[in-house]
Coordinates of C-alpha atoms in Angstrom, one line a residue:
M25 CA 0.0 -0.1 0.0
N26 CA 1.3 3.2 -0.4
L27 CA 0.8 5.5 2.1
H28 CA 1.6 8.9 -0.7
Q29 CA -2.5 8.0 -1.7
F30 CA -4.0 8.6 1.6
P31 CA -4.0 12.4 3.2
I32 CA -1.7 13.7 6.0
R33 CA -3.8 13.9 8.5
R34 CA -5.8 10.1 7.5
V35 CA -2.1 8.7 8.1
A36 CA -1.6 9.8 11.8
T37 CA -5.4 9.0 12.8
A38 CA -4.6 6.2 11.9
V39 CA -1.2 5.7 14.1
T40 CA -2.2 7.6 16.6
A41 CA -5.4 5.0 17.2
L42 CA -3.2 2.3 17.2
C43 CA -1.3 3.5 19.6
L44 CA -4.2 4.4 21.8
S45 CA -5.1 0.9 21.4
L46 CA -1.7 -0.1 23.1
T47 CA -0.9 -1.8 26.1
F48 CA 2.8 -0.6 26.5
V49 CA 4.8 2.4 24.9
L50 CA 5.7 2.0 21.1
S51 CA 8.5 3.8 20.2
G52 CA 7.3 6.6 16.9
C53 CA 4.2 6.7 18.0
A54 CA 2.3 9.5 17.8
S55 CA 3.2 12.3 20.3
T56 CA 0.4 14.6 21.7
A57 CA 1.8 18.0 20.6
E58 CA 1.6 15.6 16.7
D59 CA -1.9 14.2 16.8
L60 CA -2.4 18.5 17.6
N61 CA -0.9 19.4 14.5
S62 CA -2.3 17.1 12.3
S63 CA -6.0 17.3 13.4
V64 CA -6.4 21.6 14.5
D65 CA -5.8 24.1 12.0
T66 CA -7.7 26.6 13.7
V67 CA -8.1 27.7 18.0
V68 CA -10.6 30.4 18.4
V69 CA -11.4 31.4 22.0
I70 CA -14.6 33.1 23.3
Y71 CA -14.2 35.3 26.4
A72 CA -17.7 35.4 27.6
E73 CA -17.9 37.0 31.6
N74 CA -17.6 37.0 35.2
R75 CA -19.0 33.2 36.5
S76 CA -18.2 31.4 38.4
F77 CA -18.3 28.3 38.1
D78 CA -20.8 27.0 40.8
N79 CA -23.0 29.7 39.8
M80 CA -23.5 28.8 36.4
Y81 CA -22.3 24.8 36.0
G82 CA -22.7 23.7 39.8
L83 CA -25.4 21.3 39.1
F84 CA -24.2 19.9 35.7
P85 CA -24.2 16.1 36.2
G86 CA -20.7 13.9 37.1
A87 CA -19.1 17.2 37.4
N88 CA -17.9 19.7 40.8
G89 CA -20.6 21.1 42.2
I90 CA -22.6 22.2 44.1
A91 CA -23.5 18.8 45.1
N92 CA -19.9 18.2 47.1
A93 CA -20.3 22.0 48.1
L94 CA -23.1 20.6 50.5
K95 CA -21.8 18.4 51.8
D96 CA -19.3 19.8 54.3
P97 CA -20.7 22.9 55.8
A98 CA -16.4 23.6 55.6
S99 CA -17.1 23.9 52.1
Y100 CA -19.4 26.6 52.0
S101 CA -20.6 28.5 55.7
Q102 CA -19.7 32.1 55.2
L103 CA -18.1 34.0 57.9
D104 CA -18.6 37.3 59.1
R105 CA -16.1 40.1 59.2
A106 CA -14.9 39.4 62.5
G107 CA -14.5 35.1 62.3
S108 CA -17.8 34.1 63.8
V109 CA -20.3 32.7 61.0
L110 CA -23.3 33.6 59.9
P111 CA -26.5 33.2 61.3
T112 CA -27.7 34.2 57.6
L113 CA -26.3 36.1 55.2
P114 CA -27.0 39.7 54.0
A115 CA -28.8 41.9 52.1
V116 CA -28.1 42.3 48.7
W117 CA -26.6 45.7 49.8
T118 CA -26.0 45.9 45.5
A119 CA -29.6 45.7 44.6
S120 CA -31.4 49.3 43.4
A121 CA -34.0 50.6 44.7
N122 CA -36.1 49.2 41.6
D123 CA -34.5 45.7 41.9
A124 CA -34.6 45.7 45.8
A125 CA -38.0 43.7 46.2
A126 CA -36.7 40.9 44.5
W127 CA -33.8 40.0 45.8
S128 CA -34.7 40.6 49.7
F129 CA -34.9 37.8 50.0
V130 CA -31.8 36.2 50.5
A131 CA -32.0 38.4 53.5
S132 CA -33.8 35.5 55.1
L133 CA -31.5 33.1 53.3
P134 CA -29.4 30.1 55.4
N135 CA -25.4 30.7 55.3
K136 CA -24.5 28.4 51.8
P137 CA -25.4 28.4 48.8
F138 CA -29.2 29.1 47.6
Q139 CA -30.4 28.5 43.7
I140 CA -31.6 32.1 42.8
D141 CA -34.4 30.5 39.8
A142 CA -35.5 28.1 42.5
A143 CA -38.5 29.0 44.9
Q144 CA -37.5 30.2 48.0
P145 CA -39.3 30.1 51.2
G146 CA -42.8 31.7 51.8
G147 CA -43.8 31.6 48.6
V148 CA -41.5 33.8 46.6
P149 CA -40.5 32.9 43.3
G150 CA -36.5 32.9 42.8
V151 CA -35.1 35.1 39.7
V152 CA -34.6 33.8 36.6
P153 CA -31.9 34.3 34.2
S154 CA -32.9 36.4 31.2
V155 CA -33.6 39.6 34.6
T156 CA -29.7 40.8 35.3
S157 CA -29.2 40.7 38.7
P158 CA -26.7 43.4 40.3
D159 CA -23.4 43.7 40.0
L160 CA -21.0 42.4 42.9
V161 CA -17.7 43.2 43.4
H162 CA -14.9 41.8 41.6
R163 CA -11.9 43.3 42.0
F164 CA -7.0 42.1 42.7
Y165 CA -7.9 42.5 46.3
N166 CA -11.5 41.8 47.5
D167 CA -10.9 38.4 45.9
Q168 CA -7.8 37.4 47.2
M169 CA -9.9 38.5 50.2
Q170 CA -12.9 36.7 49.8
I171 CA -10.7 33.6 48.8
N172 CA -9.1 34.2 52.3
G173 CA -6.6 31.4 51.3
G174 CA -8.9 28.1 50.3
K175 CA -11.0 28.5 52.4
N176 CA -13.1 30.3 51.1
N177 CA -16.0 31.4 53.4
L178 CA -15.8 35.2 53.1
Y179 CA -17.4 35.4 49.8
A180 CA -20.2 37.7 51.8
A181 CA -18.7 39.5 54.0
W182 CA -16.6 41.4 51.0
A183 CA -19.2 41.1 48.2
D184 CA -20.3 44.6 48.9
A185 CA -24.2 42.2 47.3
G186 CA -24.0 40.1 50.6
G187 CA -25.5 37.2 50.3
L188 CA -26.2 37.6 46.1
T189 CA -22.5 36.3 45.8
M190 CA -23.6 32.8 47.1
G191 CA -26.1 32.7 44.4
Y192 CA -26.4 29.5 41.5
Y193 CA -28.8 28.8 38.7
D194 CA -29.6 25.4 37.2
G195 CA -27.4 26.3 34.0
S196 CA -29.7 23.6 32.3
A197 CA -32.0 25.3 30.5
M198 CA -28.4 27.1 28.6
A199 CA -27.8 26.4 25.0
M200 CA -24.5 26.3 26.8
W201 CA -25.5 23.0 28.9
K202 CA -26.7 21.4 26.0
I203 CA -23.1 22.0 24.2
A204 CA -21.1 21.2 27.2
Q205 CA -23.0 18.2 27.7
K206 CA -22.1 16.9 23.7
Y207 CA -18.7 17.9 24.6
T208 CA -16.6 18.3 26.9
L209 CA -16.9 20.8 30.1
A210 CA -13.6 21.4 32.2
D211 CA -14.3 22.1 36.3
N212 CA -11.5 22.5 37.2
F213 CA -10.2 25.8 35.2
F214 CA -9.3 29.3 37.2
Q215 CA -9.5 32.4 36.0
G216 CA -5.3 33.1 35.9
A217 CA -5.2 36.4 38.5
F218 CA -7.0 37.6 40.7
G219 CA -10.1 40.6 40.4
G220 CA -12.3 41.8 37.7
S221 CA -12.2 41.8 33.5
F222 CA -9.2 44.7 33.0
L223 CA -6.3 42.1 34.8
N224 CA -7.9 38.6 33.4
H225 CA -7.4 39.8 29.6
F226 CA -3.7 40.7 30.1
W227 CA -4.0 37.1 31.8
L228 CA -5.3 36.4 28.2
V229 CA -3.3 37.5 26.1
C230 CA 0.7 37.7 28.1
G231 CA 0.7 35.9 31.0
C232 CA 1.6 39.1 33.2
T233 CA 0.2 41.9 34.7
P234 CA 0.6 45.6 33.1
T235 CA 2.8 48.8 34.4
F236 CA 1.9 52.2 36.0
P237 CA 5.3 53.8 36.6
N238 CA 4.5 57.2 38.6
A239 CA 0.9 56.3 38.6
P240 CA -1.1 59.5 40.3
A241 CA -1.5 58.7 43.8
S242 CA -5.3 58.9 43.7
T243 CA -4.5 55.3 42.1
I244 CA -2.8 53.3 44.6
S245 CA -4.2 51.7 46.9
S246 CA -4.2 51.1 50.5
V247 CA -3.5 48.3 51.1
D248 CA -1.9 46.4 55.1
S249 CA 1.1 44.5 55.8
T250 CA 0.4 40.5 54.2
G251 CA 0.1 42.8 50.8
V252 CA -2.9 42.0 50.3
K253 CA -6.1 43.0 51.9
L254 CA -6.9 46.3 51.3
N255 CA -7.2 48.8 55.1
L256 CA -10.4 48.9 56.2
A257 CA -12.1 53.0 56.2
A258 CA -13.4 53.5 60.1
S259 CA -16.5 54.5 58.8
S260 CA -17.0 50.1 57.5
P261 CA -20.2 48.2 58.6
T262 CA -17.7 45.5 62.0
S263 CA -20.8 43.5 59.8
A264 CA -21.0 41.9 57.1
L265 CA -25.2 41.9 57.8
N266 CA -25.4 45.6 58.6
G267 CA -23.8 47.0 55.1
K268 CA -21.1 46.2 52.5
P269 CA -17.0 46.8 53.2
V270 CA -15.9 50.5 53.0
Y271 CA -12.1 50.8 52.6
V272 CA -9.8 53.6 52.5
A273 CA -9.1 53.1 49.1
D274 CA -10.0 50.4 46.6
K275 CA -7.7 51.7 43.1
N276 CA -6.9 50.1 40.6
V277 CA -2.9 50.2 41.3
T278 CA -1.0 48.0 43.8
P279 CA 1.8 50.0 45.6
D280 CA 4.3 49.2 44.6
Y281 CA 2.8 50.5 40.8
F282 CA 1.6 47.5 38.7
A283 CA -2.0 48.7 37.2
I284 CA -5.0 45.4 38.5
N285 CA -8.6 47.2 38.4
T286 CA -10.7 49.1 35.8
T287 CA -7.6 51.4 34.0
Q288 CA -8.4 52.7 29.9
P289 CA -6.6 52.3 27.3
P290 CA -4.1 54.9 25.7
Y291 CA -5.3 54.2 22.9
Q292 CA -9.4 55.0 21.2
P293 CA -11.8 53.0 21.3
S294 CA -11.2 53.7 25.4
G295 CA -13.1 54.8 28.2
A296 CA -11.1 57.9 28.0
S297 CA -11.7 59.9 25.6
P298 CA -9.0 62.1 23.9
A299 CA -8.1 65.9 25.7
A300 CA -9.7 68.8 24.0
G301 CA -7.8 70.1 21.0
G302 CA -5.3 66.9 21.0
D303 CA -5.2 63.8 18.7
N304 CA -9.7 62.1 19.2
R305 CA -6.9 57.7 18.1
L306 CA -6.2 58.6 22.2
A307 CA -7.3 59.3 25.6
D308 CA -6.5 62.3 27.4
P309 CA -3.1 61.9 29.6
A310 CA -5.3 64.0 32.5
Q311 CA -8.1 61.2 32.4
A312 CA -4.5 58.4 34.2
P313 CA -5.4 56.2 31.5
L314 CA -2.4 53.5 31.4
P315 CA 0.9 54.1 30.0
P316 CA 0.7 52.0 26.5
Q317 CA 2.7 48.6 27.1
D318 CA 5.9 48.7 26.0
S319 CA 5.6 46.2 23.0
T320 CA 9.7 46.5 22.8
K321 CA 9.6 44.5 25.8
V322 CA 6.3 42.4 26.5
K323 CA 5.7 40.3 24.9
T324 CA 1.8 38.3 24.8
I325 CA 0.3 35.9 22.7
G326 CA 0.3 37.8 19.4
D327 CA 4.0 39.3 19.1
T328 CA 5.0 35.2 19.3
L329 CA 2.0 34.3 16.4
T330 CA 3.5 36.4 13.9
A331 CA 7.2 35.9 14.5
K332 CA 6.4 32.6 13.7
G333 CA 4.0 33.7 11.0
V334 CA 0.8 32.8 11.9
N335 CA -2.5 34.8 11.9
W336 CA -4.0 35.7 14.7
V337 CA -7.4 38.4 14.9
W338 CA -8.5 39.3 17.6
Y339 CA -12.6 39.7 17.4
A340 CA -14.6 42.5 19.2
G341 CA -18.3 43.1 19.1
A342 CA -18.7 46.6 18.4
W343 CA -15.4 48.0 17.5
N344 CA -16.1 49.7 15.0
Q345 CA -19.7 50.7 16.4
A346 CA -16.9 52.6 19.5
L347 CA -14.9 53.9 17.5
A348 CA -17.2 55.5 15.0
D349 CA -19.4 57.3 18.0
R350 CA -17.3 56.9 21.6
S351 CA -22.0 56.9 22.4
N352 CA -21.4 53.3 22.1
I353 CA -19.1 53.5 25.0
Y354 CA -19.7 52.0 28.2
N355 CA -23.7 53.5 28.0
N356 CA -25.6 50.4 29.8
T357 CA -27.9 49.9 26.5
T358 CA -26.7 47.7 23.4
P359 CA -24.4 47.2 22.2
N360 CA -22.7 48.4 25.7
F361 CA -18.5 49.1 24.8
Q362 CA -16.7 47.6 27.4
P363 CA -12.8 49.4 26.3
H364 CA -11.2 47.4 29.8
H365 CA -11.7 44.0 27.4
Q366 CA -9.4 44.9 24.5
P367 CA -6.5 44.0 26.1
F368 CA -3.9 44.9 22.8
N369 CA -5.1 48.5 22.9
Y370 CA -3.2 48.7 25.2
F371 CA 0.3 48.1 23.7
S372 CA 2.9 50.3 22.1
R373 CA 2.5 47.7 18.8
F374 CA -1.2 48.8 18.8
D375 CA -1.0 52.7 18.6
P376 CA -3.0 53.9 15.8
T377 CA 0.4 57.5 15.4
T378 CA 2.3 55.4 13.8
S379 CA 1.7 53.5 10.3
S380 CA 3.6 49.8 11.6
G381 CA 0.0 51.1 14.0
Q382 CA -2.6 51.4 11.8
A383 CA -1.1 48.6 9.9
E384 CA -0.7 46.4 13.3
R385 CA -4.6 47.3 13.8
A386 CA -5.7 46.9 10.4
A387 CA -4.4 42.5 10.3
H388 CA -5.6 42.5 13.5
L389 CA -8.4 44.4 15.6
K390 CA -11.4 43.8 13.9
D391 CA -15.6 43.8 14.1
Y392 CA -17.9 41.3 15.2
T393 CA -19.0 41.6 12.2
D394 CA -15.1 40.6 10.0
L395 CA -15.7 37.3 12.0
V396 CA -19.2 36.1 10.5
S397 CA -17.8 37.1 7.4
D398 CA -14.5 35.6 7.7
I399 CA -16.9 32.6 8.9
S400 CA -18.8 32.7 6.3
K401 CA -15.9 32.5 4.0
G402 CA -14.0 29.7 5.6
V403 CA -11.1 32.8 5.2
L404 CA -10.9 32.3 9.3
P405 CA -7.0 33.0 10.8
P406 CA -5.6 30.4 13.3
V407 CA -5.8 31.6 15.5
V408 CA -9.1 33.5 17.2
F409 CA -9.8 35.3 19.9
Y410 CA -13.7 36.9 20.3
K411 CA -14.9 38.9 22.7
P412 CA -18.9 39.4 22.8
Q413 CA -20.3 43.3 23.4
G414 CA -21.0 44.2 26.4
N415 CA -25.2 43.7 26.6
L416 CA -24.5 39.6 25.5
N417 CA -21.1 38.8 27.3
Q418 CA -23.2 37.8 30.0
H419 CA -21.2 40.3 33.1
P420 CA -24.2 41.2 36.3
G421 CA -24.6 44.7 36.2
Y422 CA -25.7 44.9 32.5
T423 CA -27.2 42.7 31.5
D424 CA -28.5 39.0 31.7
V425 CA -26.9 34.9 30.7
M426 CA -29.5 34.1 28.4
S427 CA -29.1 36.8 26.2
G428 CA -25.6 36.0 25.9
D429 CA -25.9 31.8 25.9
A430 CA -27.9 32.5 23.1
H431 CA -25.8 34.4 21.2
I432 CA -22.4 32.2 22.1
A433 CA -24.5 28.8 20.7
D434 CA -25.0 30.9 18.1
L435 CA -21.8 31.4 16.7
I436 CA -20.9 27.8 17.4
A437 CA -23.4 27.1 15.5
K438 CA -22.0 29.7 12.2
L439 CA -18.4 27.8 13.3
Q440 CA -19.4 24.6 13.3
A441 CA -21.2 24.9 9.5
S442 CA -17.5 26.5 8.7
P443 CA -16.1 24.4 5.6
Q444 CA -12.3 25.5 8.6
W445 CA -15.1 23.1 11.5
K446 CA -13.4 19.7 10.9
H447 CA -9.6 21.0 11.9
M448 CA -11.1 23.5 14.2
A449 CA -10.7 23.8 17.6
I450 CA -12.9 26.0 20.2
V451 CA -12.3 27.4 24.0
V452 CA -15.1 28.8 24.9
T453 CA -14.5 30.0 28.9
Y454 CA -14.8 33.3 31.6
D455 CA -12.6 36.1 32.2
E456 CA -13.3 35.7 35.8
N457 CA -15.7 34.7 38.4
G458 CA -17.1 38.6 39.0
G459 CA -17.5 38.3 42.3
F460 CA -19.4 35.0 42.7
F461 CA -19.0 32.0 46.0
D462 CA -16.7 28.7 44.2
H463 CA -16.3 26.1 46.9
V464 CA -13.2 25.0 44.8
A465 CA -9.6 26.3 46.4
P466 CA -7.7 28.1 43.3
P467 CA -3.9 26.2 43.8
K468 CA -1.5 27.7 45.4
G469 CA 0.4 30.3 42.1
D470 CA 1.8 33.4 42.3
R471 CA 1.0 36.6 43.5
W472 CA -1.7 38.0 40.5
G473 CA -3.2 34.4 41.1
P474 CA -4.8 32.4 40.0
G475 CA -8.1 33.1 41.2
T476 CA -11.8 31.5 41.6
R477 CA -12.6 28.4 39.0
V478 CA -14.4 29.9 36.2
P479 CA -16.9 27.7 33.6
A480 CA -14.2 26.1 30.4
V481 CA -15.7 24.2 27.5
V482 CA -14.1 22.4 24.7
I483 CA -15.9 21.9 21.2
S484 CA -14.5 20.3 18.5
P485 CA -15.0 17.0 16.6
Y486 CA -11.4 15.6 18.3
A487 CA -13.3 16.4 21.8
R488 CA -14.4 14.2 24.4
K489 CA -17.9 13.3 24.2
G490 CA -20.0 14.0 26.5
Y491 CA -16.6 13.9 29.2
V492 CA -15.5 16.6 31.7
D493 CA -12.5 16.7 32.7
H494 CA -11.0 17.2 35.8
T495 CA -6.9 18.3 35.0
Y496 CA -5.7 21.7 36.9
F497 CA -6.7 24.2 34.3
D498 CA -6.6 28.1 34.2
T499 CA -6.5 31.1 32.3
T500 CA -2.4 30.9 30.9
S501 CA -3.7 26.5 29.7
I502 CA -4.9 28.3 26.6
L503 CA -1.7 30.4 26.0
K504 CA -0.2 27.3 26.3
L505 CA -3.1 24.9 24.2
V506 CA -1.7 27.3 21.6
T507 CA 2.0 27.9 21.8
K508 CA 1.8 24.2 21.4
R509 CA -0.7 24.2 19.1
F510 CA 2.5 26.6 16.3
S511 CA 5.4 25.9 18.0
L512 CA 6.2 29.4 19.4
E513 CA 8.6 30.7 21.6
P514 CA 6.6 30.9 25.3
L515 CA 5.9 33.3 27.2
P516 CA 7.4 33.4 31.0
G517 CA 4.1 34.1 32.8
V518 CA 2.2 30.4 31.9
R519 CA 2.2 29.1 34.9
A520 CA 3.9 25.4 34.6
S521 CA 1.6 23.3 37.0
A522 CA -1.3 24.1 34.6
G523 CA -2.7 21.4 31.1
D524 CA -2.3 22.6 27.8
L525 CA -5.8 21.5 26.7
T526 CA -5.1 18.5 25.3
S527 CA -6.9 16.2 28.2
A528 CA -10.1 17.4 26.3
F529 CA -9.5 15.6 23.1
D530 CA -9.7 12.1 21.6
F531 CA -7.3 12.2 18.1
T532 CA -8.2 8.8 17.4
Q533 CA -12.2 10.4 16.6
T534 CA -13.0 11.0 12.8
P535 CA -14.0 13.5 12.7

């Protein structure tokens, strides 16, 4: 038989199947890297917003979820700020006047996780996931204070939304739940960094924390001697039952000048408007945007892909709209574009005032409409990142669960109908927990994380079917997967102990 008569992928798959069927290791069997290279041409990363694993998938069959949490009060009981066990959950302090009645039931609940969309004591109907919940604090120091060294018992104490932090949904109504049942759900995947969206988007693309040298004093956080706890203001309530915590300074920058909470991009689109009479492509320095991160010193996955000659694109919902009209930025309606969710727009490589920066932006920073077009034409680049616009990203406070769920599921259907689907791997995950409780302690990492556990779903013709993967992953696992597939220079911030997501695949399957 002449092997040259058969496609190389078919030969690779056959060899891999032979290797896996043997009970001992033979030299010459295909390695995981070889399997990956011969099977996957396109990696797509979809990055949604602000949900812990327990909050969205805590009831998923076979996953480490709510049932495990409830086996032992030590896994869920929340302490008050002085260390005593809370008798009940605190009130939802962030509920607006219009929403207060709908969420008032939380204050009378037992000190344990509760299902938001289930009937509550006293005949209260619960709140369905198509309704937008109040937002919850999800910032760098707060997240660490809630995790409390892995005990996960101070979520309610330090949540500005009180007991809402302990809420979870029956996610079985979600389209993404049904997709997860068909493919692989990772139930041991953690956000790359402590805290919120701003920092975790950096960890998605560079495994790094941005710097803000000589940041204004008004942006510096006040932290105690541990380096992980915010200093409380004298006016802060001593008990979570009496009100949300008040801090001396819960700001955006560490005392040693790392930007860890939402700070605006130096380039438009930015929440910092252009200076009056200044360049409309830039953010006004007087509004303290993050200084451009030096692309010659800090490498992103985009840099390592480009250096290898591998094309990539960051597609963002409403990118073009935000550039054309600032009223689309943070407008709390549609599209509610979020500039701090656009990590490449912080790097000097994408400086719109230079010819090279303009070229880089045109090549690598595109709109959702471009994504849909490229999918239908079968011309997606080898590496795709997609960030939904605000009203479709599932973020509490300004959108609901179900709108984003439908949007992401529809996008996956488009990808599955693409000519590129047969050799595609899709990873759908969340930037961070959004302040919601999770019962699993994050593994020990470094100063920056990993933080709270979040959902992740791997979808591919080669993904294991109906599988729950218990391997430890975090956001940097995505960088590992891309680096492995395209033989890139490793990024220094990627955690050695985190998996590379290949355990979610079975390359013996025929697409």
